[in-house]
mmCIF file of C-alpha atoms and ligand atoms in Angstrom:
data_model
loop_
_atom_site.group_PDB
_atom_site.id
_atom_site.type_symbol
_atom_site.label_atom_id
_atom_site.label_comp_id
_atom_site.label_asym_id
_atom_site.label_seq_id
_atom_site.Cartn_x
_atom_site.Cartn_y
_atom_site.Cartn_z
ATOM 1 C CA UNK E 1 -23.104 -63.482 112.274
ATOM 2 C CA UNK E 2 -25.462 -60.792 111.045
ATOM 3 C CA UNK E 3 -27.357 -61.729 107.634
ATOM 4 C CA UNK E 4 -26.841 -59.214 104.981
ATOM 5 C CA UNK E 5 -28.866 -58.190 101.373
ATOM 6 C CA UNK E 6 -27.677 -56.073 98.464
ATOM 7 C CA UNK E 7 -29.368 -53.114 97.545
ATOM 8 C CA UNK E 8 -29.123 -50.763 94.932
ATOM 9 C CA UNK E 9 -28.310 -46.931 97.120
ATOM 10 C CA UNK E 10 -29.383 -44.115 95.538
ATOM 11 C CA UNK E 11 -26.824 -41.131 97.206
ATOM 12 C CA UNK E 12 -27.583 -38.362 95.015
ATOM 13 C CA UNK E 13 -29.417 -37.677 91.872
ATOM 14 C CA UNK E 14 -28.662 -38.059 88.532
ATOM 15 C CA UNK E 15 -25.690 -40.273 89.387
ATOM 16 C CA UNK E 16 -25.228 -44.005 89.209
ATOM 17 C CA UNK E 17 -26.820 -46.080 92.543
ATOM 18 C CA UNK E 18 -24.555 -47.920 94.475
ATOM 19 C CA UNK E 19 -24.467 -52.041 95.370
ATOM 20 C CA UNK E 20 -24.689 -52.080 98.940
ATOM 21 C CA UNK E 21 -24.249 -54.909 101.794
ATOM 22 C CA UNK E 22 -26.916 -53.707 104.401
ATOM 23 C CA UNK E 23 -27.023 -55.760 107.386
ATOM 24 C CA UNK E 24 -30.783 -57.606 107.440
ATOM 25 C CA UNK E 25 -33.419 -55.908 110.577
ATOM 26 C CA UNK E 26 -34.321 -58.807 113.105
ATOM 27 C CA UNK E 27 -38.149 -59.494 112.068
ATOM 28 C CA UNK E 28 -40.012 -57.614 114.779
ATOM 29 C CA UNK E 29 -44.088 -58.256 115.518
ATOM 30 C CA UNK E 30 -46.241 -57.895 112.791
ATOM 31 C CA UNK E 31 -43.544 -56.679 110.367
ATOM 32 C CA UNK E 32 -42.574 -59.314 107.600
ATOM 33 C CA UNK E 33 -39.585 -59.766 105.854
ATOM 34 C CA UNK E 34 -39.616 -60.792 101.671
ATOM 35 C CA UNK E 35 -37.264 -61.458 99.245
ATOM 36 C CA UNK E 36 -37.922 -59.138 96.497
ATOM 37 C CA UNK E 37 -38.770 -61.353 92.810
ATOM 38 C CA UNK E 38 -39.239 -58.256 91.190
ATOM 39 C CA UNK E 39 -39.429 -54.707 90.643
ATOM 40 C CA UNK E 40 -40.854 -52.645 88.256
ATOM 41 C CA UNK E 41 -39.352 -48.988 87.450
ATOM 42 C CA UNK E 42 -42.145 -46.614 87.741
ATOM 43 C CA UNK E 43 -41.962 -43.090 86.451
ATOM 44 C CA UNK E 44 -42.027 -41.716 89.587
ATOM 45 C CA UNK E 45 -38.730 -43.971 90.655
ATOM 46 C CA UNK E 46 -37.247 -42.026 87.552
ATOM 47 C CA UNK E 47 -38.507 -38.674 88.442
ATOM 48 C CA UNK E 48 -37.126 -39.176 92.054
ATOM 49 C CA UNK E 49 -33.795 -40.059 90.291
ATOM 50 C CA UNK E 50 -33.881 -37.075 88.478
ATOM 51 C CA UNK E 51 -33.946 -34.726 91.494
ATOM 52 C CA UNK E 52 -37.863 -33.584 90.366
ATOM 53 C CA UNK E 53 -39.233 -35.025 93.196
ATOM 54 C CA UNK E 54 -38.775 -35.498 97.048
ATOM 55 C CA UNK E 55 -35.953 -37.570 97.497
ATOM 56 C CA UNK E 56 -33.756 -38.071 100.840
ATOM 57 C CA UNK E 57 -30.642 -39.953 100.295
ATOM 58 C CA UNK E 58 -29.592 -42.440 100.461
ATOM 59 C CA UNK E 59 -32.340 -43.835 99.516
ATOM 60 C CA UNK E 60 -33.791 -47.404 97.491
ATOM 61 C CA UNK E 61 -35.957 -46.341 95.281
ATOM 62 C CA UNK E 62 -38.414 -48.819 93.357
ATOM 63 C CA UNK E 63 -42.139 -49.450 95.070
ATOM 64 C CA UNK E 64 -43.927 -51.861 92.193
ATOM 65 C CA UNK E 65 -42.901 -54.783 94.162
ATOM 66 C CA UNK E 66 -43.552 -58.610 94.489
ATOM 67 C CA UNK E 67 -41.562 -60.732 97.242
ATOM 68 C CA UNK E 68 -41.377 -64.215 98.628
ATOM 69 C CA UNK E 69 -42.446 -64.473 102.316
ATOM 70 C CA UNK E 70 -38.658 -65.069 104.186
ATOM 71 C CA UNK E 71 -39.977 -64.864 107.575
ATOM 72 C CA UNK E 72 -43.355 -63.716 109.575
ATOM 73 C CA UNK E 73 -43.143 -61.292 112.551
ATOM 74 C CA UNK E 74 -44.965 -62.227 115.514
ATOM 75 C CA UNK E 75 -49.010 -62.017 115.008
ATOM 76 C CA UNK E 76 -48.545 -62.068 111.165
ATOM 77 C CA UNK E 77 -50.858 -65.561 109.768
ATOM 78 C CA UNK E 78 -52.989 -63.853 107.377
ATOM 79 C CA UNK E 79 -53.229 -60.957 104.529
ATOM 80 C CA UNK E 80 -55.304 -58.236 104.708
ATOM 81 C CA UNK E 81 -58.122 -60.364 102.530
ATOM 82 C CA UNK E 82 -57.694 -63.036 105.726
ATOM 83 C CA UNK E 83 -55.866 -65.253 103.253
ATOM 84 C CA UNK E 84 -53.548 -67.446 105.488
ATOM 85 C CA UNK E 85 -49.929 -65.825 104.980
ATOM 86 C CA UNK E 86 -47.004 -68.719 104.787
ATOM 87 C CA UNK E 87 -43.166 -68.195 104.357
ATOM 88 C CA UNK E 88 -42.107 -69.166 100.380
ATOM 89 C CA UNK E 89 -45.608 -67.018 99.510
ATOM 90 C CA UNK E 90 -45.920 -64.485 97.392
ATOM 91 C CA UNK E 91 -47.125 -61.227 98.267
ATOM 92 C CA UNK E 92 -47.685 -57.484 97.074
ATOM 93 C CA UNK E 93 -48.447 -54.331 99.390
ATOM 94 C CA UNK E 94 -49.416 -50.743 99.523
ATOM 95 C CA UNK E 95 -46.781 -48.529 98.612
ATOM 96 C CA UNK E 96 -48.125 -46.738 101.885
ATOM 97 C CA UNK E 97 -47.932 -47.594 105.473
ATOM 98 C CA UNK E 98 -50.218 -45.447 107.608
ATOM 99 C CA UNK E 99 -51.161 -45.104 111.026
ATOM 100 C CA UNK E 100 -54.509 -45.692 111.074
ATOM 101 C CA UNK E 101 -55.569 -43.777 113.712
ATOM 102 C CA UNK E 102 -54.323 -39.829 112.337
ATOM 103 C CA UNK E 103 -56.734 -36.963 111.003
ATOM 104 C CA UNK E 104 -56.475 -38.400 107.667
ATOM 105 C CA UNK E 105 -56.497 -41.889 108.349
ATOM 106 C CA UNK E 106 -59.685 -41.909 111.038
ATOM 107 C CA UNK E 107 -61.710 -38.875 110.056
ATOM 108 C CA UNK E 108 -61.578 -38.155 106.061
ATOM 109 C CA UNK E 109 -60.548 -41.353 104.509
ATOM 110 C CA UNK E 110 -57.216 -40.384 102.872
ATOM 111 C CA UNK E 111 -54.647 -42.875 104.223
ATOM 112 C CA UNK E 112 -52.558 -42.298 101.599
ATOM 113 C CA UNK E 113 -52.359 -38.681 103.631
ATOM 114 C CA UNK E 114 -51.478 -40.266 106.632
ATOM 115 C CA UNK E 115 -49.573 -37.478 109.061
ATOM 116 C CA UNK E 116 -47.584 -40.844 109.900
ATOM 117 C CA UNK E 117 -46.876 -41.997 106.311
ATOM 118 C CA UNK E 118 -43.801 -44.276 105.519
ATOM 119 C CA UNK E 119 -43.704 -45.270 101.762
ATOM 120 C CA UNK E 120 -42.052 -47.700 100.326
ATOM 121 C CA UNK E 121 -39.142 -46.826 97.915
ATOM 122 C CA UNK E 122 -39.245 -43.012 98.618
ATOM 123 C CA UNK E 123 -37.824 -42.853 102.659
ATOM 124 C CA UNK E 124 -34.201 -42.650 103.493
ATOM 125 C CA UNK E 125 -32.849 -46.314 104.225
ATOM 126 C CA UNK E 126 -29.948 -44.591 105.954
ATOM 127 C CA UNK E 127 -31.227 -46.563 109.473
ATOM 128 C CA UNK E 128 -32.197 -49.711 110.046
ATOM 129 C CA UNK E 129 -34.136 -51.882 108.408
ATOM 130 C CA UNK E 130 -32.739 -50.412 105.727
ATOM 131 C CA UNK E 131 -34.748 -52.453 103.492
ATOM 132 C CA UNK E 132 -37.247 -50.323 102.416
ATOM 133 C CA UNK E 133 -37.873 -50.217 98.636
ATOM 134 C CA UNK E 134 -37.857 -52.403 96.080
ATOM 135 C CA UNK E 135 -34.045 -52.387 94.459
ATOM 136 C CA UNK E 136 -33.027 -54.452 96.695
ATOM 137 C CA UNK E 137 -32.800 -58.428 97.629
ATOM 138 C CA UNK E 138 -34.997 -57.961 100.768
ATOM 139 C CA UNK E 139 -37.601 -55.602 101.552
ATOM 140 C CA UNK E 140 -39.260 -55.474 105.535
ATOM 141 C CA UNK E 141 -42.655 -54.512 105.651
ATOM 142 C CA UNK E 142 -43.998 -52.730 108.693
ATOM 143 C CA UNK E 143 -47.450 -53.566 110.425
ATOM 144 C CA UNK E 144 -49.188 -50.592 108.954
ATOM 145 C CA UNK E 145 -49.437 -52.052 105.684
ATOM 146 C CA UNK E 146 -51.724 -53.872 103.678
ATOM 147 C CA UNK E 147 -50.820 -57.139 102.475
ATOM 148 C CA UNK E 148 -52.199 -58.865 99.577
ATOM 149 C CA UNK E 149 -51.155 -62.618 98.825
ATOM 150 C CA UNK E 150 -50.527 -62.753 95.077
ATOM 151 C CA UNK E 151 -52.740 -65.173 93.368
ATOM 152 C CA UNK E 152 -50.749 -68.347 91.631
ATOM 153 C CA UNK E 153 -51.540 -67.447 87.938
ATOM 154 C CA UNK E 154 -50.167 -64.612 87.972
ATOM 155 C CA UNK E 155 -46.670 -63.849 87.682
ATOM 156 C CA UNK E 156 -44.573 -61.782 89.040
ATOM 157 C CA UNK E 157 -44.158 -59.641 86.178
ATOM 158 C CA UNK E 158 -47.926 -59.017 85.877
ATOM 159 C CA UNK E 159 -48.320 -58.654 89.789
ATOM 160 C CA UNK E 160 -45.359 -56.170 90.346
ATOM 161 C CA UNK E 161 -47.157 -52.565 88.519
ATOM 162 C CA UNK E 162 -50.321 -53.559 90.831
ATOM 163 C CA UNK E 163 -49.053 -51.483 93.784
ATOM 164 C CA UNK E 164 -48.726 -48.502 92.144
ATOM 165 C CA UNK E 165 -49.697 -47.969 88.267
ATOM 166 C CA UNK E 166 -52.981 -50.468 88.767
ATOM 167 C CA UNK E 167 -54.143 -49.396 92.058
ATOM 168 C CA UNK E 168 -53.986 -45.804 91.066
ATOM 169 C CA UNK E 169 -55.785 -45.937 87.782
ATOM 170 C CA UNK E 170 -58.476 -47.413 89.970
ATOM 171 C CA UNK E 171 -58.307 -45.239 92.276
ATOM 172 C CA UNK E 172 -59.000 -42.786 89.460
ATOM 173 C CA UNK E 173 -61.158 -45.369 87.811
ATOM 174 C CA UNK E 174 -63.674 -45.035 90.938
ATOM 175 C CA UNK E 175 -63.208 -41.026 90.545
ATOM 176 C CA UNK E 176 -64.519 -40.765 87.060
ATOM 177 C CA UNK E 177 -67.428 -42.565 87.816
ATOM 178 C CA UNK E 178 -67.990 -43.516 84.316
ATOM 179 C CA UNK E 179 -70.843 -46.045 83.295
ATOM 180 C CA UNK E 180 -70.930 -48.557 80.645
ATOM 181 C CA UNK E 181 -71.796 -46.843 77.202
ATOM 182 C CA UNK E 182 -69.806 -43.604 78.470
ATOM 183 C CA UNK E 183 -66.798 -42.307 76.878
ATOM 184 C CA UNK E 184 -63.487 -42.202 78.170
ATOM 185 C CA UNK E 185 -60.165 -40.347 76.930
ATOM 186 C CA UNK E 186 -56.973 -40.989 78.298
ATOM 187 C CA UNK E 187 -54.518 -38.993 77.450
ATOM 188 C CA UNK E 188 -51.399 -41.015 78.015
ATOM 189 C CA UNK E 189 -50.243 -44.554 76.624
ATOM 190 C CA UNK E 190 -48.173 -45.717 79.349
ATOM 191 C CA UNK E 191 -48.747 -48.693 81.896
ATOM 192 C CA UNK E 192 -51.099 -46.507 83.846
ATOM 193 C CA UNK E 193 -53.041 -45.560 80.857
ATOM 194 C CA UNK E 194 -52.972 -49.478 79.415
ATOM 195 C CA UNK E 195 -54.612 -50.318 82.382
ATOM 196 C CA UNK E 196 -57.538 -47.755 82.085
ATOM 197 C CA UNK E 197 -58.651 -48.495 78.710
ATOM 198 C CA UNK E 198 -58.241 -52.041 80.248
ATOM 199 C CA UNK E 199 -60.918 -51.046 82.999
ATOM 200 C CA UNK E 200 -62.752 -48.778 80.320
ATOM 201 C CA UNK E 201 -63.345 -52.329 78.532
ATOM 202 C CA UNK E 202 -63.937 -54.310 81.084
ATOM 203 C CA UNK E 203 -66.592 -51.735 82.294
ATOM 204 C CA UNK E 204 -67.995 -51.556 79.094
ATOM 205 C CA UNK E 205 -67.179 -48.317 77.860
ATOM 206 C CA UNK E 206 -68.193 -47.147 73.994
ATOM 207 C CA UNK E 207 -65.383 -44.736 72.966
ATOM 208 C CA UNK E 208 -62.235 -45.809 74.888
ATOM 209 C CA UNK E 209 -60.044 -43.071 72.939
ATOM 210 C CA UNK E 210 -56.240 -43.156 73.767
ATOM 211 C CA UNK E 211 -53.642 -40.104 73.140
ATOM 212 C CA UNK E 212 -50.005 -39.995 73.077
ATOM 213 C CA UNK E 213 -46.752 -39.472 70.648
ATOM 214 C CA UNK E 214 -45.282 -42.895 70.555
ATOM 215 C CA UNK E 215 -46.838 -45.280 67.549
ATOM 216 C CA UNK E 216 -45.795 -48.256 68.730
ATOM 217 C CA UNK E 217 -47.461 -47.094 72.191
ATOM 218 C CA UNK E 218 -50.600 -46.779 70.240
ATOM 219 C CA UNK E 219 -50.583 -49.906 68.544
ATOM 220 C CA UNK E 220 -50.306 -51.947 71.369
ATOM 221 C CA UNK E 221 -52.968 -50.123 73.491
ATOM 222 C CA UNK E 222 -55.550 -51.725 71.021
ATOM 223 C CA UNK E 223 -55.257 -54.596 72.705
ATOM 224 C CA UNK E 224 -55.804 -53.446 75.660
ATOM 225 C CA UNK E 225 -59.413 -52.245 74.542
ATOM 226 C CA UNK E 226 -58.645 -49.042 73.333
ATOM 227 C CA UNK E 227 -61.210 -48.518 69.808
ATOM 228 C CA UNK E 228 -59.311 -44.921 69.507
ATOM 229 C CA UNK E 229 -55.612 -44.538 69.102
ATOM 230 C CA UNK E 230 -54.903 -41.374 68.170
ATOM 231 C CA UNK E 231 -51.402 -39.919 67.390
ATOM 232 C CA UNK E 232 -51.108 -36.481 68.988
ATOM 233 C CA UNK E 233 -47.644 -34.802 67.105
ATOM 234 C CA UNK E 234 -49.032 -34.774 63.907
ATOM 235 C CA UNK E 235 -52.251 -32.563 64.882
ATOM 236 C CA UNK E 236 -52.884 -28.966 66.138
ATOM 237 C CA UNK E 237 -54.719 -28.721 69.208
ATOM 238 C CA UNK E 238 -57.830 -27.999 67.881
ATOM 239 C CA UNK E 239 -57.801 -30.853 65.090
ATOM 240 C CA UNK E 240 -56.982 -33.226 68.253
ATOM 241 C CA UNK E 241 -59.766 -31.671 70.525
ATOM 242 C CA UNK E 242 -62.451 -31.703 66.852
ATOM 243 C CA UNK E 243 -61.393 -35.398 66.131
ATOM 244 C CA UNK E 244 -62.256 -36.495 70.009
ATOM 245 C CA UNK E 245 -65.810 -34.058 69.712
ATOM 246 C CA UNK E 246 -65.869 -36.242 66.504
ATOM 247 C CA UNK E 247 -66.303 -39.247 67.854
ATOM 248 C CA UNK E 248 -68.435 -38.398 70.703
ATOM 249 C CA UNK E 249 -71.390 -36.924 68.736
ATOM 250 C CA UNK E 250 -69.898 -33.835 68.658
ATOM 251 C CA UNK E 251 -70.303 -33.640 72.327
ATOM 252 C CA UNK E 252 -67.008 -34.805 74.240
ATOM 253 C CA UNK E 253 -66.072 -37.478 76.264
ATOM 254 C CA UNK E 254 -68.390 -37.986 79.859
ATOM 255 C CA UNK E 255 -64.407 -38.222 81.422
ATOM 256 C CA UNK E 256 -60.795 -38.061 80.586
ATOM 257 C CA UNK E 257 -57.813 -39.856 82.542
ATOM 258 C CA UNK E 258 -54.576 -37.956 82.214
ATOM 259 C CA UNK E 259 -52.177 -40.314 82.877
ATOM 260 C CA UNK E 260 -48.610 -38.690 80.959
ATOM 261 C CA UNK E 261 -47.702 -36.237 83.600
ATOM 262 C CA UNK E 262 -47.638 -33.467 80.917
ATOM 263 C CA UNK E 263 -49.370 -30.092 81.973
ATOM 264 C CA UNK E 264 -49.847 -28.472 78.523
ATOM 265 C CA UNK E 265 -52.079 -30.956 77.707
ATOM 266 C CA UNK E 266 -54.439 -30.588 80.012
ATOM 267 C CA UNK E 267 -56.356 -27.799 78.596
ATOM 268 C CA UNK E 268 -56.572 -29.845 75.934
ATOM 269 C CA UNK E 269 -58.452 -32.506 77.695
ATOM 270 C CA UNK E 270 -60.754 -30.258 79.409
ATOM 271 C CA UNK E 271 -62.324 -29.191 76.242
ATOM 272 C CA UNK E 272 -62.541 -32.802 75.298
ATOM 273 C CA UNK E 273 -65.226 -32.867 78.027
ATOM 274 C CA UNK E 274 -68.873 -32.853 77.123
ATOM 275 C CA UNK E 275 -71.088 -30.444 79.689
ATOM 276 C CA UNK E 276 -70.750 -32.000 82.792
ATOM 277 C CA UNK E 277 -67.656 -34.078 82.236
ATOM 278 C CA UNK E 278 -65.184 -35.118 84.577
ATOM 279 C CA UNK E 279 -61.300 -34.595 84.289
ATOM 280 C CA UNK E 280 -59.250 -37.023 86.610
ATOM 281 C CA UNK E 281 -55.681 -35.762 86.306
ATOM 282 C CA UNK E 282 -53.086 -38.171 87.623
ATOM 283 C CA UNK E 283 -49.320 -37.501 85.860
ATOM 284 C CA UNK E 284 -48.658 -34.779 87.461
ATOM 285 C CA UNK E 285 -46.706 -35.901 90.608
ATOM 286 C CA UNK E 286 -44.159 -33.101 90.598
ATOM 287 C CA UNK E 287 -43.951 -29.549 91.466
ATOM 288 C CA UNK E 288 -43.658 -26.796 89.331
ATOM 289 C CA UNK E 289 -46.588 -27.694 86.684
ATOM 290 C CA UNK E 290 -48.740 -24.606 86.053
ATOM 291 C CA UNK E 291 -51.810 -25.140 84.399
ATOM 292 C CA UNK E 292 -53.674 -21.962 82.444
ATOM 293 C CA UNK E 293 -57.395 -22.557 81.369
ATOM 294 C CA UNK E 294 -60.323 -20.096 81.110
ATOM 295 C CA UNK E 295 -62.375 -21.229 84.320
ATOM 296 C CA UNK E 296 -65.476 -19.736 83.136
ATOM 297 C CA UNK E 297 -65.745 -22.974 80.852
ATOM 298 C CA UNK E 298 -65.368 -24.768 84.188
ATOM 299 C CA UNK E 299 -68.329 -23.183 85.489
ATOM 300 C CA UNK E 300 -70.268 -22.980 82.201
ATOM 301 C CA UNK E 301 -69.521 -25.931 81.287
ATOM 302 C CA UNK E 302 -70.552 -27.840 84.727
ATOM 303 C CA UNK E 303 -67.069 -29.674 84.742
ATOM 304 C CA UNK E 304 -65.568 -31.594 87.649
ATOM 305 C CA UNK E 305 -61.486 -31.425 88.165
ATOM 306 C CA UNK E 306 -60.722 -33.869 90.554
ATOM 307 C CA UNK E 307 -56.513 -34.643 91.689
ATOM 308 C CA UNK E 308 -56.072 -38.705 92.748
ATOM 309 C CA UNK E 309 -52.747 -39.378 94.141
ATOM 310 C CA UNK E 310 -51.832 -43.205 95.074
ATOM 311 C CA UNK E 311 -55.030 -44.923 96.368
ATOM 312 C CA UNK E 312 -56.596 -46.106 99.491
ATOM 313 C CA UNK E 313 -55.635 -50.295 100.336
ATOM 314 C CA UNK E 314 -59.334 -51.286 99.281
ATOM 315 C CA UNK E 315 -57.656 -50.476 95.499
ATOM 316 C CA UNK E 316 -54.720 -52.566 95.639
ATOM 317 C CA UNK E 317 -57.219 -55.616 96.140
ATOM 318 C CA UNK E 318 -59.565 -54.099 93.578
ATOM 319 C CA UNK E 319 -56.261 -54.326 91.200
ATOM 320 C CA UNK E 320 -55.278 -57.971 91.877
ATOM 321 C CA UNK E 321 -58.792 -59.315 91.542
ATOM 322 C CA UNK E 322 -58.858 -57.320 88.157
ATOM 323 C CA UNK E 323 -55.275 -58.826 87.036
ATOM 324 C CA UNK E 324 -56.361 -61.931 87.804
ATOM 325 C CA UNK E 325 -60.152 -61.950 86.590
ATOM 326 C CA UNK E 326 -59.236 -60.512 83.038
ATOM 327 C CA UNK E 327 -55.471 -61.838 82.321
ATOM 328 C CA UNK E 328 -57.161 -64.349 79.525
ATOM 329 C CA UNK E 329 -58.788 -60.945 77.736
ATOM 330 C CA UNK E 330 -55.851 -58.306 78.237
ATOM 331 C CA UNK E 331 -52.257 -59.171 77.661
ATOM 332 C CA UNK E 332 -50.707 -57.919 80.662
ATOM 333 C CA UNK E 333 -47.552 -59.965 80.421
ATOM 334 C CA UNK E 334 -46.675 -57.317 77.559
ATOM 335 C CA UNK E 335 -46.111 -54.247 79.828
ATOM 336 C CA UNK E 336 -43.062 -55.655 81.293
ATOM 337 C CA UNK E 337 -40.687 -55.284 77.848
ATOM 338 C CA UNK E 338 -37.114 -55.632 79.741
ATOM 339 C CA UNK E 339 -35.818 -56.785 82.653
ATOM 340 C CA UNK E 340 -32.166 -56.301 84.843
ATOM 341 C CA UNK E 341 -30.701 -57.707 87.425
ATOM 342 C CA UNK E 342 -29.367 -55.451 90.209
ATOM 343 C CA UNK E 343 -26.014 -54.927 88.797
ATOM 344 C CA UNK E 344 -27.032 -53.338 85.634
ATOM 345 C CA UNK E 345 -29.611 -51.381 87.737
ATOM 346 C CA UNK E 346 -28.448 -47.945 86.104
ATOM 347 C CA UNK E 347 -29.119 -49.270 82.165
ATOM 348 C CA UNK E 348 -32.716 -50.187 84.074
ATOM 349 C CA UNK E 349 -33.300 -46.699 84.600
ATOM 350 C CA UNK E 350 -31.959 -45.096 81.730
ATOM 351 C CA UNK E 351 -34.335 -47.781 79.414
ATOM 352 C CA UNK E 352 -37.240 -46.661 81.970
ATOM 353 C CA UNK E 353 -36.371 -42.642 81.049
ATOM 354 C CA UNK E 354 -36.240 -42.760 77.610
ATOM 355 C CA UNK E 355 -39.601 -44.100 77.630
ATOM 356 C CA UNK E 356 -38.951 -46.670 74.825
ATOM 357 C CA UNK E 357 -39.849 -49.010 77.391
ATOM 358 C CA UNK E 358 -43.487 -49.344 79.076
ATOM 359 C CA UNK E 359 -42.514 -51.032 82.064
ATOM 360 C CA UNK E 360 -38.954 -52.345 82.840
ATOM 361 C CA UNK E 361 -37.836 -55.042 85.834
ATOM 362 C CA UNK E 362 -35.699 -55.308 88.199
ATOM 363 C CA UNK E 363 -34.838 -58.683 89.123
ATOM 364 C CA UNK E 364 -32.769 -59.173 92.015
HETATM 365 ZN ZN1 ZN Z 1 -45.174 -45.418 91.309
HETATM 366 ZN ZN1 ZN Z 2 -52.483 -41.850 109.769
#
């Protein structure tokens, strides 16, 4: 008799998903299969939902995933960290699988490129295996990705936002280049900005200074290592741009993060940049987000714009030894606020897009 999972089907945006059967794929060489623990909603699952984004149905959306080892392919006995891989472990992996051997992979470094990609949580499942994103009891992971055995303390919930919102900010992290004593803003209090004032602190940052509209956002980004949490309604853009110049020395920050997706405020953060700064801008994963900004300050001004989308593997490990190093200094069982099982999958995503939420689970 063939095994069967549920999964949550998205056919077509903006409308409730679907609780499938799907018949389970026969666990080919080096492809594992997992039994998803959890899944965290990321704003990019939402945006997909929303028909903003690249989305071929029917699809299972969700990619911030941790699963339990069901069975090993053929050739499969370790992680990509040559950590011995056992069924009943735990694992996370690259939202990515890439080919390795492409233009992008081989010659310039940008797997996450890859002329091959498959990513998790954002391909049709239409053919078999089906399983391929996180809503879903099972997910099958293909040989091209990178596997990462999830340490035992931490939990799922902590683990689940590495794949995506962690290894990402690091990825951006590594981009910004900044150096203990520098000053960092990040415009954006959501899970991927918690985790950069996270890395500002650990890094050893002076001014970690946080922007967004949400108070209770900024309160709890203070624990996070934020010293600045600054409420952006209530001030003009120039007050918010003279209060960051403020606190810099009157200079401006050596980098900012942008990390809420929101294009109007990136002028903003430019001139939040001291001479020479850097501007990493990550939120903006959509099309249709023109930018206008007086590019003679750009070349006055000696500033750096640099675009990070996803991350190469090497961040994904860089993420999970960070999670695990500083879990006693950061409270990163907080992010995850709510969690649903699959059945209640579409009150998951409506929590997840009104933002009230910083990170909401799926629990299958
Ligand atoms: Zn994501
Ligand atoms: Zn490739």
């Amino acid at each position: 008799m063939t095994r069967t999972g549920r999964a949550a089907v998205m056919v077509g945006t903006n409308q409730d998903l679907e609780i499938r059967k799907l018949p389970l794929p026969e666990v080919q060489k080096g492809c594992i299969l997992v039994r998803v623990k959890c899944c965290t909603i990321c704003g990019s699952d939402v945006l997909a939902w929303l028909g903003r984004k690249r989305a071929p149905v029917p699809m299972i959306l969700g990619h911030e995933i941790v699963g339990e080892i069901v069975e090993l392919g053929e050739g499969v006995s370790m992680d990509s960290g040559n950590r011995t891989l056992k069924v009943g472990d735990r694992i996370t992996w690259t939202i990515m699988d890439n080919c390795g051997k492409c233009f992008y992979c081989r010659e310039k470094g940008l797997m996450m490129k890859c002329l091959h990609l498959k990513k998790y949580g954002h391909d049709s499942c239409a053919d078999p295996p089906h399983f391929v994103g996180g809503f879903a009891e099972y997910c099958y992971i293909s040989p091209g990705t990178c596997v990462i055995r999830v340490p035992d303390d931490l939990t799922d919930e902590e683990a689940a936002p590495a794949n995506c919102a962690l290894a990402t900010v690091v990825a951006g992290w590594e981009a910004a280049d900044l150096k203990p004593f520098e000053n960092v803003l990040i415009q954006g209090a959501g899970a991927l900005g918690f985790y950069a004032a996270a890395l500002a602190k650990h890094h050893g940052c002076r001014r970690i200074i946080v922007t967004d509209i949400l108070p209770n956002r900024l309160e709890a980004i203070r624990a996070f290592g934020a010293t600045h949490a600054i409420n952006a309604s209530s001030l003009s853009d120039d007050d918010l741009i003279g209060k960051v110049l403020g606190l810099t020395d009157g200079f401006g920050v050596d980098a900012v993060m942008e990390v809420a997706g929101i294009p109007s405020i990136v002028p903003v953060g430019l001139k939040c940049l001291r001479t020479g700064g850097r501007y990493i801008e990550h939120g903006i994963t959509f099309p249709g987000a023109p930018v206008t900004f007086d590019f003679f300050d750009l070349v006055f001004r000696c500033l750096t714009i640099r675009g990070v989308h996803n991350y190469d593997t090497r961040h994904l490990q860089a993420g999970v030894d960070f999670l695990s190093q500083t879990k006693e200094t950061f409270p990163f069982q907080n992010l995850v606020t709510d969690r649903f099982p699959l059945e209640k999958i579409d009150q998951a995503i409506q929590l997840a897009r009104s933002g009230k939420a910083i990170r909401v689970a799926v629990i299958p």
